[in-house]
mmCIF file of the C-alpha atoms, coordinates in Angstrom:
data_MODEL
# 
_entry.id   MODEL 
# 
loop_
_atom_site.group_PDB 
_atom_site.id 
_atom_site.type_symbol 
_atom_site.label_atom_id 
_atom_site.label_alt_id 
_atom_site.label_comp_id 
_atom_site.label_asym_id 
_atom_site.label_entity_id 
_atom_site.label_seq_id 
_atom_site.pdbx_PDB_ins_code 
_atom_site.Cartn_x 
_atom_site.Cartn_y 
_atom_site.Cartn_z 
_atom_site.occupancy 
_atom_site.B_iso_or_equiv 
_atom_site.pdbx_formal_charge 
_atom_site.auth_seq_id 
_atom_site.auth_comp_id 
_atom_site.auth_asym_id 
_atom_site.auth_atom_id 
_atom_site.pdbx_PDB_model_num 
ATOM 1  C CA . ALA A 1 1  ? -6.905  212.332 246.965 1.00 0.00 ? 1  ALA A CA 1 
ATOM 2  C CA . SER A 1 2  ? -8.126  215.650 245.400 1.00 0.00 ? 2  SER A CA 1 
ATOM 3  C CA . ALA A 1 3  ? -10.026 216.981 248.500 1.00 0.00 ? 3  ALA A CA 1 
ATOM 4  C CA . GLN A 1 4  ? -8.268  219.675 250.546 1.00 0.00 ? 4  GLN A CA 1 
ATOM 5  C CA . ALA A 1 5  ? -7.436  218.304 254.094 1.00 0.00 ? 5  ALA A CA 1 
ATOM 6  C CA . ASP A 1 6  ? -4.789  219.002 256.645 1.00 0.00 ? 6  ASP A CA 1 
ATOM 7  C CA . ALA A 1 7  ? -4.732  215.347 257.503 1.00 0.00 ? 7  ALA A CA 1 
ATOM 8  C CA . LEU A 1 8  ? -6.090  212.086 256.187 1.00 0.00 ? 8  LEU A CA 1 
ATOM 9  C CA . LEU A 1 9  ? -6.680  208.918 258.349 1.00 0.00 ? 9  LEU A CA 1 
ATOM 10 C CA . LEU A 1 10 ? -7.028  205.601 256.638 1.00 0.00 ? 10 LEU A CA 1 
ATOM 11 C CA . ILE A 1 11 ? -7.885  202.535 258.780 1.00 0.00 ? 11 ILE A CA 1 
ATOM 12 C CA . ILE A 1 12 ? -7.313  199.238 256.890 1.00 0.00 ? 12 ILE A CA 1 
ATOM 13 C CA . GLY A 1 13 ? -7.555  195.456 257.501 1.00 0.00 ? 13 GLY A CA 1 
ATOM 14 C CA . ALA A 1 14 ? -6.198  193.839 254.439 1.00 0.00 ? 14 ALA A CA 1 
ATOM 15 C CA . GLU A 1 15 ? -3.101  193.361 252.475 1.00 0.00 ? 15 GLU A CA 1 
ATOM 16 C CA . PRO A 1 16 ? -2.690  195.738 249.446 1.00 0.00 ? 16 PRO A CA 1 
ATOM 17 C CA . LYS A 1 17 ? -3.994  193.209 246.939 1.00 0.00 ? 17 LYS A CA 1 
ATOM 18 C CA . GLY A 1 18 ? -7.535  193.671 248.564 1.00 0.00 ? 18 GLY A CA 1 
ATOM 19 C CA . LEU A 1 19 ? -7.414  197.389 248.636 1.00 0.00 ? 19 LEU A CA 1 
ATOM 20 C CA . SER A 1 20 ? -9.020  199.828 246.200 1.00 0.00 ? 20 SER A CA 1 
ATOM 21 C CA . LEU A 1 21 ? -7.918  203.267 246.972 1.00 0.00 ? 21 LEU A CA 1 
ATOM 22 C CA . PRO A 1 22 ? -7.663  206.463 244.862 1.00 0.00 ? 22 PRO A CA 1 
ATOM 23 C CA . GLU A 1 23 ? -4.247  207.162 243.367 1.00 0.00 ? 23 GLU A CA 1 
ATOM 24 C CA . PRO A 1 24 ? -1.749  208.031 244.541 1.00 0.00 ? 24 PRO A CA 1 
ATOM 25 C CA . LEU A 1 25 ? -2.676  206.790 247.906 1.00 0.00 ? 25 LEU A CA 1 
ATOM 26 C CA . GLN A 1 26 ? -3.000  203.312 246.489 1.00 0.00 ? 26 GLN A CA 1 
ATOM 27 C CA . GLN A 1 27 ? 0.552   203.335 245.414 1.00 0.00 ? 27 GLN A CA 1 
ATOM 28 C CA . LEU A 1 28 ? 1.731   204.853 248.744 1.00 0.00 ? 28 LEU A CA 1 
ATOM 29 C CA . VAL A 1 29 ? 0.170   202.064 250.810 1.00 0.00 ? 29 VAL A CA 1 
ATOM 30 C CA . LYS A 1 30 ? 1.480   199.291 248.384 1.00 0.00 ? 30 LYS A CA 1 
ATOM 31 C CA . ASP A 1 31 ? 4.967   200.547 248.626 1.00 0.00 ? 31 ASP A CA 1 
ATOM 32 C CA . ALA A 1 32 ? 4.640   200.725 252.572 1.00 0.00 ? 32 ALA A CA 1 
ATOM 33 C CA . PHE A 1 33 ? 3.660   197.084 252.398 1.00 0.00 ? 33 PHE A CA 1 
ATOM 34 C CA . ALA A 1 34 ? 6.387   196.069 249.883 1.00 0.00 ? 34 ALA A CA 1 
ATOM 35 C CA . THR A 1 35 ? 9.156   197.758 251.913 1.00 0.00 ? 35 THR A CA 1 
ATOM 36 C CA . GLY A 1 36 ? 7.873   196.377 255.174 1.00 0.00 ? 36 GLY A CA 1 
ATOM 37 C CA . ASP A 1 37 ? 7.195   199.884 256.559 1.00 0.00 ? 37 ASP A CA 1 
ATOM 38 C CA . PHE A 1 38 ? 3.435   198.739 257.248 1.00 0.00 ? 38 PHE A CA 1 
ATOM 39 C CA . ALA A 1 39 ? 1.701   195.649 257.866 1.00 0.00 ? 39 ALA A CA 1 
ATOM 40 C CA . VAL A 1 40 ? -1.917  194.743 258.980 1.00 0.00 ? 40 VAL A CA 1 
ATOM 41 C CA . ASN A 1 41 ? -1.013  193.673 262.543 1.00 0.00 ? 41 ASN A CA 1 
ATOM 42 C CA . ALA A 1 42 ? -2.680  194.980 265.660 1.00 0.00 ? 42 ALA A CA 1 
ATOM 43 C CA . GLY A 1 43 ? -1.094  198.181 266.914 1.00 0.00 ? 43 GLY A CA 1 
ATOM 44 C CA . ARG A 1 44 ? 0.711   199.137 263.529 1.00 0.00 ? 44 ARG A CA 1 
ATOM 45 C CA . ALA A 1 45 ? 0.552   202.493 262.224 1.00 0.00 ? 45 ALA A CA 1 
ATOM 46 C CA . LEU A 1 46 ? 2.347   204.549 259.407 1.00 0.00 ? 46 LEU A CA 1 
ATOM 47 C CA . TYR A 1 47 ? 2.671   208.376 259.231 1.00 0.00 ? 47 TYR A CA 1 
ATOM 48 C CA . LEU A 1 48 ? 3.413   210.118 256.010 1.00 0.00 ? 48 LEU A CA 1 
ATOM 49 C CA . HIS A 1 49 ? 4.259   213.790 255.979 1.00 0.00 ? 49 HIS A CA 1 
ATOM 50 C CA . GLN A 1 50 ? 3.557   215.794 252.984 1.00 0.00 ? 50 GLN A CA 1 
ATOM 51 C CA . PRO A 1 51 ? 3.263   212.756 250.639 1.00 0.00 ? 51 PRO A CA 1 
ATOM 52 C CA . ALA A 1 52 ? 3.732   213.530 247.081 1.00 0.00 ? 52 ALA A CA 1 
ATOM 53 C CA . GLY A 1 53 ? 0.471   213.742 244.914 1.00 0.00 ? 53 GLY A CA 1 
ATOM 54 C CA . LEU A 1 54 ? -1.850  214.396 247.795 1.00 0.00 ? 54 LEU A CA 1 
ATOM 55 C CA . ARG A 1 55 ? -3.332  217.660 248.965 1.00 0.00 ? 55 ARG A CA 1 
ATOM 56 C CA . ALA A 1 56 ? -3.373  216.410 252.639 1.00 0.00 ? 56 ALA A CA 1 
ATOM 57 C CA . GLN A 1 57 ? -0.261  217.482 254.590 1.00 0.00 ? 57 GLN A CA 1 
ATOM 58 C CA . ARG A 1 58 ? -0.426  214.435 256.753 1.00 0.00 ? 58 ARG A CA 1 
ATOM 59 C CA . VAL A 1 59 ? -1.540  210.916 256.225 1.00 0.00 ? 59 VAL A CA 1 
ATOM 60 C CA . VAL A 1 60 ? -1.866  208.267 258.930 1.00 0.00 ? 60 VAL A CA 1 
ATOM 61 C CA . VAL A 1 61 ? -2.472  204.711 258.009 1.00 0.00 ? 61 VAL A CA 1 
ATOM 62 C CA . ALA A 1 62 ? -3.573  202.471 260.829 1.00 0.00 ? 62 ALA A CA 1 
ATOM 63 C CA . ALA A 1 63 ? -4.043  198.743 260.880 1.00 0.00 ? 63 ALA A CA 1 
ATOM 64 C CA . CYS A 1 64 ? -7.149  196.855 262.150 1.00 0.00 ? 64 CYS A CA 1 
ATOM 65 C CA . ALA A 1 65 ? -6.326  193.210 261.821 1.00 0.00 ? 65 ALA A CA 1 
ATOM 66 C CA . GLY A 1 66 ? -9.111  190.824 261.078 1.00 0.00 ? 66 GLY A CA 1 
ATOM 67 C CA . ALA A 1 67 ? -11.483 193.592 259.930 1.00 0.00 ? 67 ALA A CA 1 
ATOM 68 C CA . ALA A 1 68 ? -12.860 194.571 256.558 1.00 0.00 ? 68 ALA A CA 1 
ATOM 69 C CA . THR A 1 69 ? -10.627 195.803 253.804 1.00 0.00 ? 69 THR A CA 1 
ATOM 70 C CA . ILE A 1 70 ? -11.068 199.595 254.392 1.00 0.00 ? 70 ILE A CA 1 
ATOM 71 C CA . ILE A 1 71 ? -12.709 200.578 257.693 1.00 0.00 ? 71 ILE A CA 1 
ATOM 72 C CA . ALA A 1 72 ? -12.723 204.171 257.288 1.00 0.00 ? 72 ALA A CA 1 
ATOM 73 C CA . ILE A 1 73 ? -11.154 207.154 255.397 1.00 0.00 ? 73 ILE A CA 1 
ATOM 74 C CA . ALA A 1 74 ? -11.510 210.453 257.119 1.00 0.00 ? 74 ALA A CA 1 
ATOM 75 C CA . SER A 1 75 ? -10.100 213.932 256.536 1.00 0.00 ? 75 SER A CA 1 
ATOM 76 C CA . VAL A 1 76 ? -9.553  216.687 258.903 1.00 0.00 ? 76 VAL A CA 1 
ATOM 77 C CA . ALA A 1 77 ? -9.628  220.379 257.660 1.00 0.00 ? 77 ALA A CA 1 
ATOM 78 C CA . PRO A 1 78 ? -7.118  222.852 259.044 1.00 0.00 ? 78 PRO A CA 1 
ATOM 79 C CA . ILE A 1 79 ? -7.977  224.461 262.328 1.00 0.00 ? 79 ILE A CA 1 
ATOM 80 C CA . SER A 1 80 ? -8.084  228.164 262.044 1.00 0.00 ? 80 SER A CA 1 
ATOM 81 C CA . SER A 1 81 ? -7.080  230.312 264.981 1.00 0.00 ? 81 SER A CA 1 
# 
C-alpha cells in the first residue's frame, strides 16, 4: 500500500475472511464484499478510482473462482511520454 504505482491489480479467489492484505486495501476489499459490490464469481471485477489511503490512483480487483486466496498483486508504474 505504500509503494508508488499508477495502478494496482489484485486477483483473488477467496472470500474476505481468507484474505491477508495490507491496510487499507484489506478494508476496501472487505467493504466491497459486504456491500455486494464484489464477489468471487467467474468474470467479476471491481474498479476503484483514487481509493483513500493508497498511493495507486487505480485499483482493479478481479475474481478467479476456485483458486488460491491471493493469486497475484501487481503494480504498474506511470507511463512517461
